[in-house]
XYZ file of C-alpha atoms in Angstrom:
743
model
C 105.072 119.627 121.055
C 107.593 122.355 121.829
C 109.844 123.631 119.066
C 113.557 122.971 119.298
C 113.941 126.562 120.554
C 111.336 129.155 121.299
C 112.442 132.680 122.124
C 111.835 136.204 120.899
C 115.521 136.304 119.943
C 115.358 133.402 117.498
C 114.259 135.492 114.524
C 117.166 137.855 115.047
C 119.620 134.951 115.267
C 118.412 133.473 111.988
C 118.555 136.830 110.229
C 122.157 137.302 111.238
C 123.096 133.772 110.169
C 121.797 134.183 106.653
C 124.817 136.394 105.913
C 127.410 134.384 107.868
C 130.537 132.889 106.329
C 131.023 129.123 106.435
C 134.690 129.528 107.384
C 134.018 130.695 110.941
C 136.598 130.593 113.690
C 136.544 130.951 117.450
C 139.174 132.894 119.322
C 142.267 130.751 119.855
C 142.862 129.875 123.507
C 145.000 127.443 125.438
C 141.783 125.920 126.809
C 141.094 124.352 123.433
C 144.419 122.504 123.387
C 143.778 120.682 126.649
C 141.436 117.928 127.808
C 137.694 118.484 127.703
C 136.246 119.822 130.942
C 133.510 117.601 132.288
C 129.990 118.830 132.923
C 129.433 120.154 136.435
C 126.293 118.847 138.100
C 124.764 121.100 140.775
C 123.013 118.463 142.830
C 122.529 120.357 146.053
C 121.867 123.878 147.280
C 125.620 124.249 147.670
C 128.224 122.609 145.436
C 131.934 122.920 146.229
C 134.373 122.231 143.424
C 138.061 122.447 142.635
C 138.656 124.288 139.385
C 141.637 121.992 138.861
C 139.195 119.088 138.426
C 137.933 120.721 135.240
C 141.113 122.337 133.879
C 144.085 120.442 135.360
C 146.564 122.020 132.946
C 145.689 125.583 134.009
C 147.720 126.821 136.968
C 146.393 130.361 137.536
C 142.831 131.666 137.292
C 142.260 135.400 136.765
C 138.510 135.481 137.275
C 135.229 133.699 136.715
C 132.198 134.943 134.802
C 128.820 133.350 134.536
C 125.930 133.093 132.089
C 122.666 131.313 131.617
C 122.488 128.843 128.733
C 120.021 130.841 126.684
C 119.274 131.047 123.006
C 121.501 134.034 122.331
C 124.542 132.478 123.993
C 125.344 135.774 125.770
C 128.333 135.654 128.117
C 127.843 137.398 131.420
C 130.519 139.926 132.340
C 130.718 141.617 135.695
C 132.036 144.810 134.095
C 128.825 145.883 132.406
C 126.172 144.937 134.932
C 124.322 146.976 137.498
C 123.991 146.338 141.188
C 120.282 145.578 141.035
C 120.717 142.562 138.763
C 120.272 139.067 139.983
C 123.323 136.786 139.866
C 125.727 137.241 142.720
C 129.443 136.544 142.752
C 131.102 136.669 146.148
C 134.849 137.165 145.838
C 136.993 135.702 148.590
C 140.166 133.702 149.018
C 141.723 131.185 151.352
C 144.434 133.811 151.814
C 141.983 136.484 152.964
C 140.412 136.821 156.375
C 136.652 136.875 156.721
C 136.785 140.660 157.037
C 138.593 140.980 153.728
C 135.897 139.365 151.579
C 134.840 141.451 148.595
C 131.339 141.181 147.174
C 130.400 141.996 143.576
C 126.904 141.708 142.145
C 126.728 140.473 138.560
C 124.061 139.143 136.249
C 122.677 138.897 132.733
C 119.783 140.905 131.384
C 118.210 137.631 130.361
C 117.919 136.375 133.937
C 115.024 137.164 136.225
C 115.136 137.674 139.954
C 113.946 134.097 140.443
C 117.058 132.834 138.681
C 119.510 134.036 141.291
C 122.681 131.992 141.466
C 125.484 132.745 143.851
C 129.052 131.779 143.064
C 131.641 131.978 145.787
C 134.984 132.309 144.031
C 138.388 133.558 144.939
C 140.614 136.587 144.406
C 142.269 137.556 141.119
C 145.227 135.243 141.724
C 143.158 132.169 142.523
C 145.002 128.950 141.719
C 143.229 126.001 140.203
C 143.868 123.945 143.329
C 141.645 126.162 145.454
C 138.025 125.342 146.101
C 135.154 127.219 144.510
C 131.753 127.044 146.124
C 128.709 127.393 143.894
C 125.381 128.174 145.502
C 122.132 127.763 143.572
C 119.861 130.043 145.517
C 116.522 129.577 143.760
C 114.619 126.494 142.691
C 113.326 128.495 139.737
C 116.824 128.940 138.355
C 117.735 127.831 134.830
C 118.618 124.218 134.187
C 121.826 125.024 132.306
C 124.490 127.591 133.086
C 127.962 128.262 131.758
C 130.874 129.026 134.057
C 133.626 130.865 132.173
C 137.087 130.499 133.667
C 139.622 133.160 132.662
C 143.385 132.655 132.725
C 145.802 135.281 131.386
C 142.959 136.822 129.410
C 141.896 133.541 127.789
C 138.610 131.791 128.489
C 137.492 128.204 128.942
C 133.919 127.182 129.737
C 132.292 124.571 131.947
C 128.625 123.657 131.508
C 126.778 123.524 134.823
C 123.675 121.343 135.068
C 121.275 122.545 137.753
C 119.528 119.480 139.139
C 118.119 121.333 142.148
C 115.253 122.778 140.086
C 111.900 120.923 140.153
C 111.825 117.806 137.984
C 108.965 116.423 135.933
C 109.208 112.746 135.108
C 109.775 111.775 131.469
C 109.503 115.304 130.143
C 113.164 116.080 129.519
C 114.380 116.466 125.917
C 115.914 113.632 123.898
C 118.295 114.820 121.182
C 120.199 112.869 118.520
C 122.702 113.609 115.778
C 120.916 113.568 112.447
C 123.194 114.190 109.446
C 126.467 115.837 108.427
C 128.077 117.658 105.513
C 131.593 118.947 104.858
C 131.599 121.652 107.527
C 128.250 121.178 109.275
C 126.113 118.648 111.066
C 122.551 118.679 112.334
C 120.832 117.643 115.541
C 117.189 116.733 116.026
C 115.015 116.724 119.081
C 113.076 113.457 118.912
C 111.199 113.775 122.179
C 109.672 116.493 124.385
C 111.148 119.616 122.815
C 113.981 121.953 123.807
C 113.964 125.430 125.320
C 117.685 126.131 125.743
C 120.982 124.545 124.782
C 124.755 124.866 124.862
C 127.142 123.911 122.031
C 130.867 123.643 122.727
C 133.858 123.022 120.509
C 136.513 121.716 122.873
C 136.130 124.064 125.881
C 134.687 127.047 124.001
C 130.983 127.834 123.859
C 129.927 128.485 120.263
C 127.867 131.626 119.836
C 124.902 132.157 117.535
C 127.141 132.644 114.494
C 127.781 128.909 114.512
C 124.250 127.526 114.403
C 120.936 127.849 112.648
C 117.596 126.856 114.093
C 114.419 125.362 112.720
C 111.279 123.973 114.325
C 112.852 120.632 115.218
C 116.551 120.804 114.370
C 119.788 122.628 115.028
C 122.508 122.894 112.372
C 126.009 123.514 113.710
C 128.905 124.913 111.677
C 132.238 123.400 112.653
C 134.790 126.096 113.622
C 137.676 126.477 111.190
C 140.035 126.014 114.167
C 139.155 122.318 114.092
C 140.704 121.860 110.622
C 144.191 121.992 112.163
C 143.480 119.404 114.849
C 143.795 115.660 114.303
C 141.167 115.131 116.951
C 138.733 117.561 118.526
C 135.134 117.345 119.720
C 131.844 119.171 119.705
C 129.484 118.658 122.622
C 125.822 119.580 122.837
C 123.405 119.535 125.750
C 119.875 120.947 125.991
C 117.081 121.475 128.495
C 113.439 122.356 128.946
C 111.238 123.073 131.935
C 111.135 119.360 132.807
C 114.812 118.566 132.818
C 118.134 118.230 131.026
C 118.674 116.200 127.860
C 121.196 113.547 127.060
C 124.546 115.019 126.043
C 125.981 114.557 122.542
C 129.635 114.000 121.638
C 130.736 114.439 118.022
C 134.356 113.481 117.238
C 136.151 115.427 114.507
C 139.216 114.600 112.428
C 140.811 117.736 111.006
C 137.449 119.454 111.157
C 135.431 116.656 109.547
C 132.817 114.603 111.379
C 134.184 111.107 111.971
C 131.664 108.929 110.184
C 133.550 105.641 109.842
C 135.309 103.520 112.457
C 138.298 103.305 110.088
C 138.960 106.956 111.019
C 139.481 106.004 114.685
C 142.693 104.788 116.302
C 143.670 103.155 119.574
C 143.866 106.557 121.294
C 140.119 107.088 120.885
C 138.947 106.002 124.309
C 135.298 105.430 123.365
C 136.507 102.796 120.895
C 138.374 100.679 123.433
C 137.364 97.081 124.140
C 139.298 95.844 127.148
C 140.435 92.354 128.132
C 141.486 91.808 131.761
C 143.841 88.923 132.401
C 145.475 87.743 135.606
C 149.070 87.228 134.525
C 149.775 84.175 136.704
C 146.589 82.431 135.539
C 146.715 83.221 131.803
C 149.555 81.453 129.978
C 152.955 80.039 130.975
C 155.406 81.180 128.310
C 158.636 80.457 130.164
C 159.174 77.720 132.730
C 162.528 79.244 133.640
C 160.814 81.730 136.003
C 158.335 79.270 137.563
C 158.673 79.578 141.317
C 156.214 78.245 143.883
C 156.070 79.612 147.424
C 157.786 76.801 149.291
C 155.406 76.605 152.222
C 153.233 73.579 152.954
C 150.624 75.917 154.449
C 149.864 77.247 150.946
C 147.359 75.083 149.094
C 147.895 74.745 145.326
C 144.828 76.835 144.500
C 146.489 79.945 145.963
C 150.058 79.283 144.878
C 151.676 80.355 141.649
C 150.515 78.580 138.461
C 153.325 79.856 136.218
C 151.626 82.390 133.971
C 153.958 85.199 132.921
C 154.546 88.102 130.542
C 156.173 85.818 127.980
C 152.924 83.862 127.935
C 150.986 87.043 127.137
C 153.433 87.816 124.311
C 152.844 84.334 122.882
C 149.112 84.991 122.747
C 149.619 88.408 121.157
C 151.803 86.852 118.457
C 149.447 83.907 117.904
C 146.564 86.275 117.188
C 144.448 85.311 120.202
C 143.458 88.903 120.981
C 143.021 89.767 117.293
C 140.736 86.778 116.813
C 138.592 87.828 119.750
C 138.624 91.450 118.575
C 139.755 93.291 121.719
C 142.090 96.262 121.354
C 143.161 96.933 124.961
C 144.865 94.469 127.301
C 144.654 95.111 131.041
C 147.330 93.255 132.998
C 147.019 92.439 136.696
C 149.798 94.006 138.836
C 153.291 92.885 137.849
C 155.371 94.624 140.544
C 157.474 92.500 142.871
C 155.446 90.626 145.512
C 156.756 88.636 148.515
C 158.413 85.237 148.135
C 156.816 83.833 151.288
C 153.271 83.104 152.453
C 150.892 85.497 154.212
C 147.309 85.610 155.440
C 145.135 82.741 156.606
C 141.844 81.194 155.491
C 140.151 79.071 158.165
C 138.518 76.246 156.191
C 140.300 74.642 154.508
C 143.205 76.089 156.391
C 145.615 77.791 154.020
C 148.022 80.684 153.755
C 148.393 82.591 150.479
C 151.039 83.518 147.974
C 151.057 86.857 146.173
C 150.297 85.246 142.784
C 147.663 87.941 142.108
C 150.154 90.817 142.393
C 148.239 93.000 144.857
C 150.833 92.857 147.683
C 153.619 95.083 146.316
C 157.000 94.858 147.990
C 158.719 96.968 145.362
C 156.462 99.146 143.197
C 159.106 99.862 140.545
C 160.365 96.342 139.846
C 158.857 93.674 137.600
C 158.238 90.503 139.614
C 160.881 87.987 138.577
C 158.204 85.274 138.399
C 156.497 87.254 135.628
C 159.528 88.356 133.625
C 161.794 91.365 133.373
C 161.950 94.977 132.182
C 163.056 93.745 128.763
C 160.172 91.289 128.434
C 157.624 93.881 129.534
C 158.891 96.367 126.948
C 158.683 93.649 124.317
C 155.087 92.923 125.317
C 154.096 96.576 124.940
C 155.879 96.860 121.595
C 154.177 93.726 120.277
C 150.776 94.984 121.400
C 151.274 98.431 119.877
C 152.416 96.804 116.652
C 148.977 95.198 116.397
C 147.099 98.384 117.290
C 146.422 97.394 120.903
C 146.762 99.368 124.133
C 148.311 98.021 127.327
C 146.817 99.054 130.675
C 148.623 98.168 133.897
C 146.904 97.420 137.192
C 148.562 99.583 139.836
C 148.300 99.374 143.627
C 148.704 102.716 145.428
C 146.663 102.160 148.596
C 149.101 99.918 150.440
C 152.479 98.232 150.496
C 153.497 94.875 151.871
C 154.704 95.186 155.451
C 158.192 93.986 154.420
C 158.518 96.601 151.705
C 161.857 98.458 151.949
C 159.873 101.692 151.688
C 157.861 100.893 154.822
C 160.958 99.614 156.578
C 162.551 102.994 155.951
C 159.365 104.996 156.687
C 157.293 103.066 159.258
C 155.345 106.228 160.072
C 153.832 106.289 156.557
C 151.186 103.797 157.662
C 147.701 104.772 158.799
C 146.752 103.751 162.358
C 145.847 100.074 162.759
C 143.266 100.999 165.395
C 140.274 103.298 165.071
C 139.885 106.413 167.269
C 137.582 104.398 169.551
C 140.114 101.582 169.941
C 138.813 98.957 167.507
C 141.106 97.092 165.075
C 141.132 99.110 161.850
C 140.829 96.199 159.439
C 138.316 95.806 156.580
C 136.176 98.742 157.744
C 135.583 99.557 154.095
C 133.059 102.351 154.500
C 133.347 103.520 158.105
C 137.072 104.288 157.817
C 137.578 103.930 154.087
C 140.649 106.210 153.904
C 142.574 104.560 156.740
C 141.393 100.957 157.099
C 143.858 98.153 156.355
C 142.937 95.373 153.924
C 144.902 92.868 156.022
C 147.566 92.887 158.725
C 150.423 92.345 156.257
C 149.444 95.152 153.832
C 149.249 98.429 155.787
C 147.380 101.323 154.209
C 149.539 104.334 153.359
C 148.672 107.711 154.845
C 148.252 109.350 151.456
C 146.681 112.500 152.873
C 150.164 113.594 153.902
C 152.225 115.487 151.320
C 155.434 113.753 152.429
C 153.750 110.450 151.509
C 151.663 111.224 148.420
C 154.406 113.225 146.698
C 156.945 110.357 146.522
C 154.236 107.739 145.985
C 152.768 109.548 142.987
C 156.311 109.751 141.598
C 156.510 105.983 142.062
C 153.314 105.533 140.053
C 154.779 107.698 137.292
C 157.754 105.339 137.034
C 155.771 102.999 134.790
C 154.857 105.769 132.353
C 158.362 107.188 132.370
C 160.103 103.878 131.691
C 157.514 102.104 129.521
C 155.176 103.144 126.701
C 152.117 102.286 128.789
C 148.692 103.484 127.697
C 147.105 103.762 131.114
C 146.353 102.419 134.561
C 143.666 100.481 136.294
C 143.841 101.833 139.843
C 143.090 99.437 142.666
C 140.991 100.444 145.697
C 140.280 103.958 144.416
C 137.822 105.039 147.097
C 140.315 104.179 149.851
C 142.797 106.746 148.525
C 142.356 110.480 149.254
C 141.416 112.813 146.413
C 144.620 114.808 146.850
C 146.602 111.783 145.656
C 144.614 111.565 142.416
C 144.832 115.309 141.775
C 148.574 115.248 142.359
C 149.060 112.257 140.078
C 147.123 113.714 137.143
C 148.816 117.098 137.616
C 152.217 115.447 137.300
C 151.150 113.404 134.278
C 149.835 116.519 132.503
C 152.942 118.541 133.360
C 155.599 115.941 132.593
C 153.957 114.079 129.720
C 151.606 116.578 128.051
C 151.445 114.627 124.800
C 150.776 111.201 126.314
C 147.283 109.776 126.025
C 146.929 108.035 129.401
C 143.633 106.328 130.229
C 143.004 105.921 133.971
C 140.171 103.828 135.350
C 139.476 103.235 139.029
C 137.829 100.555 141.140
C 135.235 101.716 143.659
C 132.338 99.838 145.206
C 129.703 102.269 146.432
C 127.003 104.679 145.381
C 127.083 106.283 141.923
C 127.736 109.626 143.638
C 130.804 108.244 145.418
C 132.050 106.581 142.252
C 131.541 109.747 140.219
C 133.336 111.939 142.766
C 136.612 110.540 141.376
C 135.628 110.816 137.698
C 136.777 114.248 136.601
C 139.178 115.702 134.055
C 141.603 116.433 136.897
C 141.327 113.002 138.531
C 140.318 109.807 136.688
C 138.826 109.209 133.246
C 136.458 106.565 134.565
C 135.642 103.879 137.066
C 133.987 100.505 136.672
C 130.215 100.768 136.756
C 129.637 97.973 139.261
C 126.130 99.176 140.039
C 125.094 98.682 136.420
C 126.821 95.305 136.335
C 124.979 94.244 139.480
C 121.633 95.319 138.060
C 122.193 93.395 134.823
C 123.868 90.406 136.447
C 121.307 89.822 139.218
C 118.393 90.399 136.845
C 119.656 88.009 134.179
C 120.952 85.411 136.626
C 117.727 85.324 138.661
C 115.898 82.094 137.840
C 114.662 81.525 141.356
C 112.791 84.507 142.807
C 110.150 85.293 140.194
C 110.775 89.001 140.847
C 113.385 89.635 138.171
C 112.383 92.585 135.996
C 113.926 94.732 133.297
C 112.764 97.714 135.345
C 115.843 97.414 137.541
C 118.143 97.471 134.513
C 116.314 100.424 132.933
C 116.468 102.415 136.154
C 120.182 101.767 136.626
C 121.060 102.528 132.993
C 119.273 105.876 133.260
C 120.929 106.634 136.586
C 124.386 105.834 135.208
C 123.917 107.919 132.068
C 122.598 110.906 134.011
C 125.476 110.792 136.489
C 128.427 109.733 134.322
C 127.213 111.181 131.005
C 125.863 109.562 127.872
C 129.329 109.259 126.336
C 131.224 108.109 129.395
C 134.204 105.766 129.281
C 133.194 103.834 132.391
C 134.062 100.143 132.503
C 131.258 97.705 131.617
C 132.477 94.426 133.092
C 131.544 90.810 132.441
C 132.921 89.994 135.888
C 136.191 90.432 137.768
C 138.667 88.811 140.132
C 136.619 89.693 143.226
C 133.219 88.366 142.119
C 131.760 84.906 141.445
C 131.588 83.929 137.790
C 128.279 84.990 136.235
C 127.612 81.675 134.521
C 127.752 79.690 137.774
C 125.237 82.031 139.404
C 122.955 82.013 136.366
C 123.080 78.233 136.082
C 122.317 77.763 139.773
C 125.435 75.801 140.659
C 126.344 78.670 142.964
C 123.485 79.902 145.135
C 122.935 83.643 145.572
C 122.655 83.372 149.364
C 125.673 81.164 150.073
C 129.209 82.148 151.013
C 130.674 82.228 147.524
C 134.302 82.144 148.695
C 133.789 79.125 150.932
C 131.773 77.353 148.231
C 134.754 77.474 145.885
C 136.872 75.655 148.448
C 134.291 73.072 149.490
C 133.067 71.768 146.108
C 133.675 71.868 142.390
C 131.582 74.762 141.062
C 130.298 74.243 137.529
C 127.815 75.767 135.121
C 124.599 74.209 136.408
C 121.640 74.607 134.042
C 123.671 75.017 130.878
C 120.839 75.983 128.526
C 119.677 78.816 130.780
C 123.147 79.960 131.887
C 124.737 80.153 128.438
C 121.735 81.972 126.957
C 121.837 84.517 129.787
C 125.616 84.932 129.384
C 125.013 85.829 125.736
C 122.553 88.493 126.884
C 125.087 89.879 129.369
C 127.646 90.067 126.553
C 125.122 91.913 124.363
C 124.468 94.500 127.074
C 128.228 95.071 127.456
C 128.770 95.592 123.746
C 125.783 97.834 123.014
C 125.598 100.254 125.967
C 127.719 103.435 126.294
C 130.991 102.804 128.097
C 134.071 100.602 127.671
C 133.379 96.838 127.515
C 135.755 94.917 129.768
C 135.962 91.125 129.448
C 137.324 89.213 132.420
C 139.463 86.413 131.033
C 137.453 83.246 130.494
C 134.073 84.982 130.452
C 134.205 84.976 126.658
C 133.589 81.213 126.706
C 131.822 80.846 130.052
C 134.494 79.807 132.548
C 132.670 78.732 135.750
C 133.744 79.487 139.290
C 132.806 80.708 142.740
C 134.472 83.736 144.324
C 138.184 84.358 144.930
C 140.252 82.247 144.381
C 137.947 79.906 142.440
C 137.206 82.644 139.910
C 140.920 82.717 139.033
C 141.327 79.351 137.345
C 143.912 78.790 134.631
C 142.840 80.091 131.243
C 141.746 77.575 128.619
C 142.516 78.245 124.940
C 141.043 75.123 123.316
C 138.988 72.041 124.053
C 135.775 74.046 124.395
C 132.433 72.277 124.671
C 129.867 73.030 121.918
C 128.083 75.502 124.238
C 131.351 77.187 125.193
C 132.282 77.519 121.536
C 128.836 78.936 120.783
C 129.069 81.619 123.460
C 132.639 82.443 122.362
C 131.390 82.903 118.789
C 128.640 85.144 120.156
C 131.223 87.334 121.885
C 133.365 87.565 118.756
C 130.353 88.572 116.669
C 129.326 91.258 119.150
C 132.860 92.653 119.394
C 133.122 92.795 115.613
C 129.781 94.613 115.464
C 130.833 97.168 118.077
C 134.263 97.803 116.550
C 132.670 98.548 113.191
C 129.679 100.591 114.353
C 129.815 104.332 114.970
C 126.357 104.197 116.623
C 127.680 101.709 119.214
C 130.838 103.746 119.880
C 129.625 107.365 119.708
C 125.884 106.963 119.283
C 123.151 108.547 121.353
C 120.949 106.158 123.338
C 117.175 106.324 123.005
C 114.962 103.978 124.994
C 112.102 102.676 122.848
C 110.220 100.128 124.988
C 110.379 98.226 128.263
C 108.239 95.983 130.413
C 108.970 93.253 132.949
C 110.692 90.934 130.472
C 111.548 93.055 127.434
C 113.817 96.034 126.882
C 114.377 97.766 123.533
C 116.751 100.680 122.990
C 118.409 102.352 120.054
C 121.860 103.789 119.406
C 121.883 106.642 116.875
C 124.775 108.428 115.162
C 124.444 110.827 112.236
C 121.280 109.196 110.935
C 122.608 105.648 111.264
C 120.982 103.490 113.915
C 121.089 100.100 115.633
C 118.112 98.756 117.582
C 118.857 96.312 120.404
C 116.143 94.193 122.046
C 116.282 91.804 124.999
C 113.720 89.236 126.111
C 114.236 87.315 129.342
C 110.794 85.753 129.214
C 110.079 82.122 128.365
C 108.145 82.956 125.197
C 109.007 84.815 121.994
C 107.961 88.453 121.923
C 106.981 90.697 119.000
C 107.240 94.388 119.855
C 106.401 97.391 117.681
C 108.479 100.505 118.374
C 108.872 103.935 116.800
C 112.403 104.254 115.481
C 113.940 107.645 116.377
C 115.778 108.477 113.140
C 113.003 107.842 110.593
C 110.044 108.157 112.940
C 108.651 104.963 111.415
C 107.242 102.032 113.321
C 109.308 98.865 113.110
C 108.575 95.364 114.344
C 111.126 93.694 116.593
C 111.074 89.938 117.162
C 113.001 88.514 120.113
C 113.260 84.838 120.968
C 112.812 83.669 124.548
C 115.861 84.233 126.785
C 117.676 85.963 123.987
C 118.438 89.262 122.288
C 118.037 90.680 118.812
C 119.928 93.426 116.962
C 118.503 95.304 113.979
C 120.761 97.483 111.810
């Protein structure tokens, strides 16, 4: 087995460290006072990036330097390199003509000719909005690089992961946090060995003065700079010839490793547990604002039910959310929607009201059927008083056709026909940035500055006027990237001290989803691909092909793309999908039209023994994997339903059946476990065992661990695994169609 590090420089590093002082500091820079830059994955021969996506608060870039992530931590500087060295930086600018390009050859003495990497950057006055093209020009290049971005003489670093190099299955390192002391913590490699690594405090790479090395561990000294910060982070990532490791995230409180969940607060995003409620379908707290759409074409199922913001306040005050254990409430859109009916469903024939909130007429006014400015402020205050966040669902992609904004600016709409003359409706992927969702909700042309500038200001209204904690953004992939960059730039500039969590909704490939998840765009999106893998595997009682392999593959894909400490949304369901329990129980067939089914018959649970046991397993996945658990209202007790609108029934707060109460108790237990477990919030994930029916993984944080096992077979399974922290073999027993957790 490879040592944690092997290099001829290691002995020198250790010699120097034996005389180092424990009160070490890094140079103070503005980069360490801003949000963490994400890791940059080089997935192709050429990767184009916007520097703004990594440092949105930085407006001017002086220059860029580059280094390989080697043992010595040497930073490459173009000023002391010769022309025959191997890393090439091509200097150019959007403001220069092709003839004015300047070429400078730079490199590190530790890089060989096979490790050539070309970076196309810009001139000395490059702004963060301009694109930087990175070219990996050799498949033998290092797996990890560091891009150092300089602004007014200060430096911030971005770790670049080179995924274009040859890969060897299952040979990449697995690293975990091991232990901590007053000013240090240690990391162990538990699988496959490490050849190189990068350690960052905030956005600064720590040099060899900050770590010591042994055969299988790395001890990191926390910089003294961290002692003055209420919250800062250390990140670690490693590699070997086979691949790149999982990344580690260690939260610090005034320079001390956070070891107890009592040290966290509602601003710690990894600790959020979200509850999504549809305001109209949750709780009616005031009948004074009940107002049906007075149109006989609207069937009751798609008219207003009377839920409102006062009803949410009642449930906050009654302790409903506290009893469940969630600490973040996500509200469906509350902006003013039309008073009349729109749209048409053929069978049964019905028009629709805007009860759901996704047809905004006025994006800066609380819908009178839900309450008022005063009531909304009261709701936020009540939630904050109980340590809860409030996230608002916001619609930026479109406006209702009768919106005063569109009446004043009819040219703000995208074309309702495609270039080849077809109607441009519901062409989700072919024309995703221009297609209309329906004829009465035109898509806005948000690629135009005269449209996205005022519309991002409109989005900011809710932060400016209310103490909101974040947004859930509807239809993210249908909105151009320039809108998201402009929005986050304004948030950072106008509200630098606000902790605003932004999560998007995109259906598509992980690569498409991740293209919006950057420091300068969104914090996260919902991981629908992982949900689909878990949901269809657990719900499948009919095909005989269901296998944990699909879940394992998708978990690994998500972690490699979004990071092992991502804040992606792990959903139990949502307003656009059939209820899990009805699919699992077989009352809703996987191959039928799930929307039509909800209109044509009463959809129930079906096989209750199977469906409730599988719902418990889904809940366990949500609460034990990295990411932010997000409960769709009613899923905590197993509300049945087909697709929209049948999945939007009125919430039930009592009168549960014994099985509903049992699954609700299961959810409460799991939430309590997650809220009080550092391994489940910040722990590293290590897969221990999997086969067709069984999956066992472990979450590890600072020597503390939790082992989670699932069995979707019809018989009990006993599995022996090697636990990562102690290295000892432990026996895991899992009942049929169930899960087990060992602490």
